[in-house]
Amino acid sequence: MRRILLVGGGTGGHIFPLIAVAQAIQEFARQNSIEIDLRVLGEGRFIRQACVENNLKFKSVMGAKWRRYFSVLNFIDLLKIPVAFIQSLWHIYWYMPDAVFTKGSYASIIPALSARLYFIPVFTHESDSVPGRANVIIASWAKKVFISFKSAGVFFKREKTILTGNPSRRELFTADKSDSLRFFNFDGSKKIVFVTGGSQGAGVINSIILEALPSLLQRYHIIHQCGDAHIKNVQEYISKLGKENPEINSAIQNGYRPLPFLPTPDLARAYAASDIVISRAGAANIFEIANMGKPAVIIPISESNGNHQVVNALEFSKFGAVVIEESNLTPNILISQLGRLLENAQEVGQKINEFATPDAGDRIASVLCSQS
């Protein structure tokens, strides 16, 4: 029996690759007749829900986050640290895994340190081209650091790093295009644009899509994942827009699908139905797009940790993705770049697919199932 503990929390960018690794471990164990006891330790409703959906054993641990700006929450979170430490020590003691794998969010630091105190080997994965603070800390005692971008290797000891790419969930690649078009009630008469700001949505992208919507709908049908926090404002805007212009209202009803959040099966359908993707530059999004071989317009967050989204986007642009920084983002530029990419969609998609790492989860699983 090999016991493996996966640790994570935060947003989808950390959680979804963790789920992908869990799936890869289960498949590797099945193919190699290895008996596995796989569990997840994490913080937050999001990861708990993901574990329930994937039938993974889950234990909760309190998360403590240090913000780089002044906030009363920093002082509150300081009080959470001893509680999280005791919880982590307790859960790990009773499970006593052979290996601990973390995804580098702030929720991973204390469990990773607890594992270190029990002399349990720790492995971590860095999704971005510029690592976050959590992974820089964890890497100091980790046995191996898996990285998605070759450029991230300069931040870690060479003998520790393994270039794997970013793991993507297997279910994302199983949807059928015709079935997906029917699911979104599209007739296939226009090219489909899938817009995503990540699991939480992106206000800047939402605003530019709404501003450009009348022009976009003349040429395309749109699936728009706008985020739970933004869906109400989006719906109010398109309702007002439709009332002011019956012709636009008809185009909205026929060709625009605003959605707060897409669960994995629906996200798979959105990718399958789409001809091109507009996205943020989070690693999870970039590698999903690459694995699907979709032309893409990437709009990185202008101010992210270590400017990692801009660096991610520039790495991706070497394979044919178009990058538009927020300061240059206008409806005309966006529409122009969509048209340019779709003129050579097949060629661009093939080039982008060269960036893909469909075996990332498998490579991580093989190490976790064999090293101690």
Short mmCIF file of C-alpha atoms in Angstrom, two decimals:
data_model
loop_
_atom_site.label_atom_id
_atom_site.label_comp_id
_atom_site.label_asym_id
_atom_site.label_seq_id
_atom_site.Cartn_x
_atom_site.Cartn_y
_atom_site.Cartn_z
CA MET A 1 0.00 0.00 0.00
CA ARG A 2 1.39 3.38 -1.01
CA ARG A 3 -0.07 6.42 0.71
CA ILE A 4 0.05 9.75 -1.12
CA LEU A 5 -1.25 13.03 0.29
CA LEU A 6 -2.13 15.87 -2.09
CA VAL A 7 -2.22 19.37 -0.60
CA GLY A 8 -3.74 22.53 -2.04
CA GLY A 9 -6.33 25.26 -1.94
CA GLY A 10 -7.09 28.69 -3.34
CA THR A 11 -8.41 29.18 -6.88
CA GLY A 12 -8.97 26.83 -9.79
CA GLY A 13 -5.45 27.48 -11.07
CA HIS A 14 -4.11 25.53 -8.08
CA ILE A 15 -6.96 23.08 -7.55
CA PHE A 16 -7.63 21.78 -11.08
CA PRO A 17 -4.02 20.63 -11.69
CA LEU A 18 -4.13 18.92 -8.29
CA ILE A 19 -7.23 16.99 -9.38
CA ALA A 20 -5.48 16.13 -12.66
CA VAL A 21 -2.54 14.68 -10.71
CA ALA A 22 -4.95 12.66 -8.55
CA GLN A 23 -6.52 11.21 -11.70
CA ALA A 24 -3.09 10.38 -13.11
CA ILE A 25 -2.01 8.66 -9.88
CA GLN A 26 -5.13 6.51 -9.88
CA GLU A 27 -4.57 5.53 -13.51
CA PHE A 28 -0.85 4.84 -12.98
CA ALA A 29 -1.63 2.67 -9.95
CA ARG A 30 -4.27 0.73 -11.89
CA GLN A 31 -1.96 0.09 -14.85
CA ASN A 32 0.92 -0.99 -12.61
CA SER A 33 -1.12 -2.98 -10.06
CA ILE A 34 -0.12 -0.66 -7.21
CA GLU A 35 -2.44 -0.40 -4.22
CA ILE A 36 -2.92 3.30 -3.50
CA ASP A 37 -4.41 5.20 -0.57
CA LEU A 38 -4.86 8.70 -1.99
CA ARG A 39 -6.11 11.62 0.10
CA VAL A 40 -6.37 15.40 -0.16
CA LEU A 41 -5.68 17.97 2.54
CA GLY A 42 -6.75 21.51 1.76
CA GLU A 43 -8.50 24.74 2.54
CA GLY A 44 -11.68 26.17 1.11
CA ARG A 45 -15.07 25.27 -0.30
CA PHE A 46 -13.74 25.05 -3.85
CA ILE A 47 -11.29 22.20 -3.23
CA ARG A 48 -13.77 20.36 -1.02
CA GLN A 49 -16.34 20.43 -3.83
CA ALA A 50 -13.75 19.25 -6.38
CA CYS A 51 -12.85 16.30 -4.14
CA VAL A 52 -16.49 15.33 -3.69
CA GLU A 53 -17.04 15.44 -7.47
CA ASN A 54 -14.00 13.21 -8.02
CA ASN A 55 -14.60 10.79 -5.13
CA LEU A 56 -11.41 11.78 -3.31
CA LYS A 57 -11.01 11.51 0.46
CA PHE A 58 -10.70 15.03 1.83
CA LYS A 59 -9.66 16.60 5.12
CA SER A 60 -9.87 20.31 5.81
CA VAL A 61 -7.10 22.47 7.23
CA MET A 62 -7.29 26.16 8.04
CA GLY A 63 -5.51 28.41 5.57
CA ALA A 64 -3.51 31.52 6.47
CA LYS A 65 -2.52 34.04 3.80
CA TRP A 66 -0.09 36.96 4.07
CA ARG A 67 -1.03 39.86 1.80
CA ARG A 68 1.59 42.27 0.45
CA TYR A 69 -0.59 45.25 1.32
CA PHE A 70 -1.87 46.46 4.68
CA SER A 71 -4.99 44.61 5.75
CA VAL A 72 -6.60 43.72 9.06
CA LEU A 73 -6.99 40.24 7.56
CA ASN A 74 -3.21 39.79 7.85
CA PHE A 75 -3.48 39.99 11.64
CA ILE A 76 -6.47 37.66 11.68
CA ASP A 77 -4.63 35.15 9.52
CA LEU A 78 -1.61 35.26 11.83
CA LEU A 79 -3.88 33.85 14.54
CA LYS A 80 -4.87 31.03 12.20
CA ILE A 81 -1.30 29.77 11.75
CA PRO A 82 -0.99 27.81 15.04
CA VAL A 83 -4.41 26.24 14.45
CA ALA A 84 -3.49 25.24 10.89
CA PHE A 85 -0.18 23.83 12.14
CA ILE A 86 -1.86 21.65 14.77
CA GLN A 87 -4.47 20.48 12.25
CA SER A 88 -1.78 19.56 9.72
CA LEU A 89 0.36 17.70 12.25
CA TRP A 90 -2.71 15.79 13.44
CA HIS A 91 -4.00 14.75 10.02
CA ILE A 92 -0.57 13.78 8.72
CA TYR A 93 0.28 11.82 11.88
CA TRP A 94 -2.81 9.61 11.60
CA TYR A 95 -2.39 9.11 7.86
CA MET A 96 1.45 9.04 7.71
CA PRO A 97 1.79 9.19 3.90
CA ASP A 98 4.78 7.94 1.93
CA ALA A 99 4.86 11.18 -0.06
CA VAL A 100 3.26 14.63 0.05
CA PHE A 101 2.56 16.58 -3.14
CA THR A 102 1.64 20.27 -2.99
CA LYS A 103 0.44 22.74 -5.62
CA GLY A 104 2.17 25.72 -4.11
CA SER A 105 -0.71 27.87 -2.85
CA TYR A 106 -0.54 29.61 0.53
CA ALA A 107 -2.65 26.75 1.91
CA SER A 108 0.22 24.34 1.18
CA ILE A 109 3.02 25.85 3.27
CA ILE A 110 2.02 24.66 6.74
CA PRO A 111 1.07 21.09 5.67
CA ALA A 112 4.33 20.85 3.70
CA LEU A 113 6.33 21.99 6.74
CA SER A 114 4.43 19.52 8.94
CA ALA A 115 5.33 16.69 6.56
CA ARG A 116 8.96 17.79 6.69
CA LEU A 117 8.93 17.52 10.50
CA TYR A 118 7.81 13.91 10.13
CA PHE A 119 10.64 13.29 7.62
CA ILE A 120 8.11 12.61 4.86
CA PRO A 121 9.39 13.51 1.37
CA VAL A 122 7.68 16.58 -0.08
CA PHE A 123 7.17 17.19 -3.80
CA THR A 124 5.76 20.41 -5.21
CA HIS A 125 4.62 21.74 -8.58
CA GLU A 126 5.03 25.27 -9.89
CA SER A 127 2.53 26.15 -12.60
CA ASP A 128 3.84 29.56 -13.63
CA SER A 129 6.96 30.87 -15.32
CA VAL A 130 7.68 32.99 -12.22
CA PRO A 131 7.09 31.07 -8.96
CA GLY A 132 4.88 32.27 -6.16
CA ARG A 133 6.21 32.88 -2.65
CA ALA A 134 4.70 29.66 -1.32
CA ASN A 135 6.61 27.47 -3.73
CA VAL A 136 9.87 29.32 -3.19
CA ILE A 137 9.50 28.51 0.51
CA ILE A 138 8.40 24.90 0.02
CA ALA A 139 11.12 24.23 -2.55
CA SER A 140 13.81 24.85 0.09
CA TRP A 141 13.01 21.48 1.65
CA ALA A 142 11.16 19.70 -1.17
CA LYS A 143 12.74 16.59 -2.67
CA LYS A 144 11.64 17.49 -6.21
CA VAL A 145 10.10 20.56 -7.83
CA PHE A 146 8.01 19.93 -10.95
CA ILE A 147 7.80 22.95 -13.27
CA SER A 148 5.52 23.86 -16.17
CA PHE A 149 7.79 26.38 -17.89
CA LYS A 150 11.47 25.79 -18.57
CA SER A 151 12.15 29.41 -17.60
CA ALA A 152 10.98 28.70 -14.03
CA GLY A 153 13.97 26.41 -13.52
CA VAL A 154 16.28 29.34 -12.74
CA PHE A 155 14.43 29.91 -9.45
CA PHE A 156 15.12 26.42 -8.08
CA LYS A 157 18.11 24.12 -7.63
CA ARG A 158 18.80 22.38 -10.93
CA GLU A 159 19.12 18.91 -9.39
CA LYS A 160 15.65 19.23 -7.88
CA THR A 161 13.69 20.39 -10.92
CA ILE A 162 11.76 18.24 -13.37
CA LEU A 163 10.12 19.90 -16.40
CA THR A 164 6.66 18.34 -16.81
CA GLY A 165 4.32 21.05 -18.04
CA ASN A 166 1.02 21.71 -16.30
CA PRO A 167 -1.41 18.82 -15.64
CA SER A 168 -4.89 19.14 -17.17
CA ARG A 169 -8.02 17.20 -16.24
CA ARG A 170 -8.67 14.23 -18.52
CA GLU A 171 -12.39 14.98 -18.89
CA LEU A 172 -11.66 18.23 -20.72
CA PHE A 173 -10.68 16.32 -23.85
CA THR A 174 -13.66 13.97 -24.13
CA ALA A 175 -16.49 16.23 -25.34
CA ASP A 176 -17.89 15.96 -28.88
CA LYS A 177 -18.17 19.18 -30.93
CA SER A 178 -21.64 18.47 -32.38
CA ASP A 179 -23.05 17.50 -28.99
CA SER A 180 -21.44 20.57 -27.44
CA LEU A 181 -23.00 22.91 -30.01
CA ARG A 182 -26.40 21.43 -29.21
CA PHE A 183 -25.74 21.80 -25.47
CA PHE A 184 -25.20 25.56 -25.90
CA ASN A 185 -28.07 25.76 -28.41
CA PHE A 186 -25.89 26.93 -31.30
CA ASP A 187 -26.63 25.94 -34.90
CA GLY A 188 -23.02 26.07 -36.12
CA SER A 189 -23.69 28.89 -38.58
CA LYS A 190 -20.98 31.10 -37.07
CA LYS A 191 -17.56 30.58 -35.52
CA ILE A 192 -17.67 30.12 -31.74
CA VAL A 193 -15.59 32.31 -29.41
CA PHE A 194 -15.06 30.99 -25.87
CA VAL A 195 -14.23 33.77 -23.40
CA THR A 196 -12.87 32.84 -19.97
CA GLY A 197 -11.33 34.91 -17.22
CA GLY A 198 -10.46 31.80 -15.22
CA SER A 199 -12.48 30.21 -12.44
CA GLN A 200 -13.24 33.60 -10.84
CA GLY A 201 -13.86 35.58 -14.01
CA ALA A 202 -12.10 38.80 -15.02
CA GLY A 203 -13.72 42.23 -14.85
CA VAL A 204 -11.49 43.80 -17.52
CA ILE A 205 -12.22 41.04 -20.05
CA ASN A 206 -15.93 41.12 -19.23
CA SER A 207 -16.06 44.87 -19.83
CA ILE A 208 -14.33 44.73 -23.21
CA ILE A 209 -16.52 41.84 -24.39
CA LEU A 210 -19.68 43.72 -23.44
CA GLU A 211 -18.43 46.90 -25.13
CA ALA A 212 -17.63 44.96 -28.30
CA LEU A 213 -20.69 42.68 -28.12
CA PRO A 214 -22.81 44.23 -30.92
CA SER A 215 -19.87 43.99 -33.35
CA LEU A 216 -18.79 40.54 -32.15
CA LEU A 217 -22.26 39.07 -32.57
CA GLN A 218 -22.33 40.11 -36.23
CA ARG A 219 -19.56 37.57 -36.87
CA TYR A 220 -19.49 35.10 -33.98
CA HIS A 221 -21.43 33.18 -31.38
CA ILE A 222 -20.01 33.58 -27.89
CA ILE A 223 -19.69 31.42 -24.77
CA HIS A 224 -18.69 33.74 -21.93
CA GLN A 225 -17.56 32.42 -18.54
CA CYS A 226 -17.71 35.68 -16.62
CA GLY A 227 -17.43 34.52 -12.97
CA ASP A 228 -19.86 34.27 -10.07
CA ALA A 229 -18.99 37.76 -8.86
CA HIS A 230 -19.67 39.33 -12.28
CA ILE A 231 -22.66 37.45 -13.71
CA LYS A 232 -25.31 39.78 -12.25
CA ASN A 233 -23.69 42.89 -13.76
CA VAL A 234 -23.27 41.15 -17.12
CA GLN A 235 -26.91 40.06 -17.20
CA GLU A 236 -28.12 43.54 -16.26
CA TYR A 237 -25.99 45.09 -19.01
CA ILE A 238 -27.19 42.79 -21.78
CA SER A 239 -30.80 43.15 -20.61
CA LYS A 240 -30.53 46.93 -20.89
CA LEU A 241 -28.73 46.65 -24.24
CA GLY A 242 -31.42 44.35 -25.61
CA LYS A 243 -34.26 46.61 -24.53
CA GLU A 244 -32.66 49.58 -26.27
CA ASN A 245 -32.22 47.71 -29.57
CA PRO A 246 -34.52 44.82 -30.59
CA GLU A 247 -32.12 43.73 -33.34
CA ILE A 248 -29.24 43.38 -30.88
CA ASN A 249 -31.58 41.63 -28.45
CA SER A 250 -32.28 38.97 -31.07
CA ALA A 251 -28.54 38.52 -31.69
CA ILE A 252 -27.94 38.19 -27.94
CA GLN A 253 -30.65 35.56 -27.54
CA ASN A 254 -29.36 33.54 -30.48
CA GLY A 255 -25.62 33.94 -30.08
CA TYR A 256 -24.50 34.91 -26.57
CA ARG A 257 -24.23 32.57 -23.57
CA PRO A 258 -23.07 34.35 -20.37
CA LEU A 259 -22.31 31.86 -17.58
CA PRO A 260 -21.00 32.39 -14.03
CA PHE A 261 -18.83 29.28 -13.75
CA LEU A 262 -18.41 26.18 -15.87
CA PRO A 263 -18.12 22.84 -14.07
CA THR A 264 -15.70 20.43 -15.71
CA PRO A 265 -18.19 18.70 -18.07
CA ASP A 266 -19.49 22.07 -19.32
CA LEU A 267 -15.98 23.49 -19.62
CA ALA A 268 -15.09 20.50 -21.80
CA ARG A 269 -18.12 21.30 -23.98
CA ALA A 270 -17.10 24.96 -24.23
CA TYR A 271 -13.63 24.00 -25.45
CA ALA A 272 -15.05 21.43 -27.87
CA ALA A 273 -17.62 23.84 -29.32
CA SER A 274 -15.24 26.77 -29.70
CA ASP A 275 -13.08 27.74 -32.66
CA ILE A 276 -10.99 30.27 -30.72
CA VAL A 277 -10.44 31.18 -27.06
CA ILE A 278 -10.00 34.51 -25.27
CA SER A 279 -8.37 33.94 -21.90
CA ARG A 280 -6.27 35.19 -19.03
CA ALA A 281 -2.68 33.92 -18.85
CA GLY A 282 -2.96 31.59 -15.88
CA ALA A 283 -0.97 28.41 -16.48
CA ALA A 284 -4.02 26.15 -16.17
CA ASN A 285 -5.83 28.07 -18.93
CA ILE A 286 -2.80 28.24 -21.23
CA PHE A 287 -2.04 24.54 -21.05
CA GLU A 288 -5.71 23.57 -21.48
CA ILE A 289 -5.85 25.71 -24.63
CA ALA A 290 -2.60 24.18 -25.90
CA ASN A 291 -3.80 20.64 -25.23
CA MET A 292 -6.97 21.42 -27.21
CA GLY A 293 -4.97 23.03 -30.04
CA LYS A 294 -7.16 26.15 -30.12
CA PRO A 295 -6.12 29.55 -31.54
CA ALA A 296 -6.04 31.98 -28.64
CA VAL A 297 -6.01 35.64 -27.67
CA ILE A 298 -4.33 35.94 -24.27
CA ILE A 299 -4.94 38.96 -22.02
CA PRO A 300 -2.63 38.74 -18.99
CA ILE A 301 -3.36 40.45 -15.69
CA SER A 302 -1.31 43.64 -15.70
CA GLU A 303 -0.21 43.28 -12.08
CA SER A 304 0.29 39.68 -10.95
CA ASN A 305 2.82 38.13 -8.59
CA GLY A 306 6.23 38.61 -10.20
CA ASN A 307 4.38 39.71 -13.34
CA HIS A 308 3.99 35.97 -13.97
CA GLN A 309 0.92 36.24 -16.21
CA VAL A 310 2.72 38.53 -18.65
CA VAL A 311 5.72 36.19 -18.70
CA ASN A 312 3.43 33.15 -19.14
CA ALA A 313 1.72 34.89 -22.05
CA LEU A 314 4.97 35.83 -23.76
CA GLU A 315 6.16 32.21 -23.50
CA PHE A 316 2.88 31.07 -25.06
CA SER A 317 3.10 33.69 -27.82
CA LYS A 318 6.20 31.91 -29.18
CA PHE A 319 3.80 29.17 -30.30
CA GLY A 320 1.31 31.41 -32.08
CA ALA A 321 -0.96 32.81 -29.38
CA VAL A 322 -1.73 36.53 -29.65
CA VAL A 323 -1.03 38.56 -26.50
CA ILE A 324 -2.86 41.83 -25.82
CA GLU A 325 -1.87 43.64 -22.65
CA GLU A 326 -4.66 45.40 -20.76
CA SER A 327 -3.24 48.85 -21.55
CA ASN A 328 -3.61 48.12 -25.28
CA LEU A 329 -6.97 46.36 -25.12
CA THR A 330 -9.74 47.94 -27.20
CA PRO A 331 -12.75 46.44 -29.00
CA ASN A 332 -11.22 47.15 -32.42
CA ILE A 333 -7.90 45.51 -31.58
CA LEU A 334 -9.61 42.47 -30.09
CA ILE A 335 -11.93 42.00 -33.08
CA SER A 336 -9.04 42.49 -35.51
CA GLN A 337 -6.89 39.85 -33.80
CA LEU A 338 -9.75 37.35 -33.64
CA GLY A 339 -10.27 37.70 -37.38
CA ARG A 340 -6.56 37.39 -38.14
CA LEU A 341 -6.17 34.19 -36.12
CA LEU A 342 -9.27 32.57 -37.59
CA GLU A 343 -8.04 33.20 -41.14
CA ASN A 344 -5.33 30.60 -40.42
CA ALA A 345 -7.08 28.71 -37.64
CA GLN A 346 -5.82 25.23 -38.51
CA GLU A 347 -2.19 26.28 -38.87
CA VAL A 348 -2.28 28.39 -35.69
CA GLY A 349 -3.99 25.61 -33.73
CA GLN A 350 -1.37 23.07 -34.78
CA LYS A 351 1.44 25.41 -33.72
CA ILE A 352 -0.21 26.10 -30.36
CA ASN A 353 -0.64 22.36 -29.82
CA GLU A 354 3.16 22.03 -29.88
CA PHE A 355 3.15 23.78 -26.49
CA ALA A 356 0.89 21.07 -25.04
CA THR A 357 1.98 18.65 -22.32
CA PRO A 358 -0.79 16.03 -22.21
CA ASP A 359 1.41 13.64 -20.20
CA ALA A 360 2.27 16.13 -17.42
CA GLY A 361 0.07 14.42 -14.83
CA ASP A 362 1.38 10.98 -15.83
CA ARG A 363 4.99 12.07 -15.41
CA ILE A 364 4.30 13.47 -11.95
CA ALA A 365 2.33 10.36 -10.96
CA SER A 366 5.18 8.04 -11.95
CA VAL A 367 7.56 9.89 -9.62
CA LEU A 368 5.12 10.06 -6.71
CA CYS A 369 4.30 6.36 -6.99
CA SER A 370 7.91 5.24 -7.10
CA GLN A 371 10.06 7.60 -5.02
CA SER A 372 10.21 7.95 -1.26
#
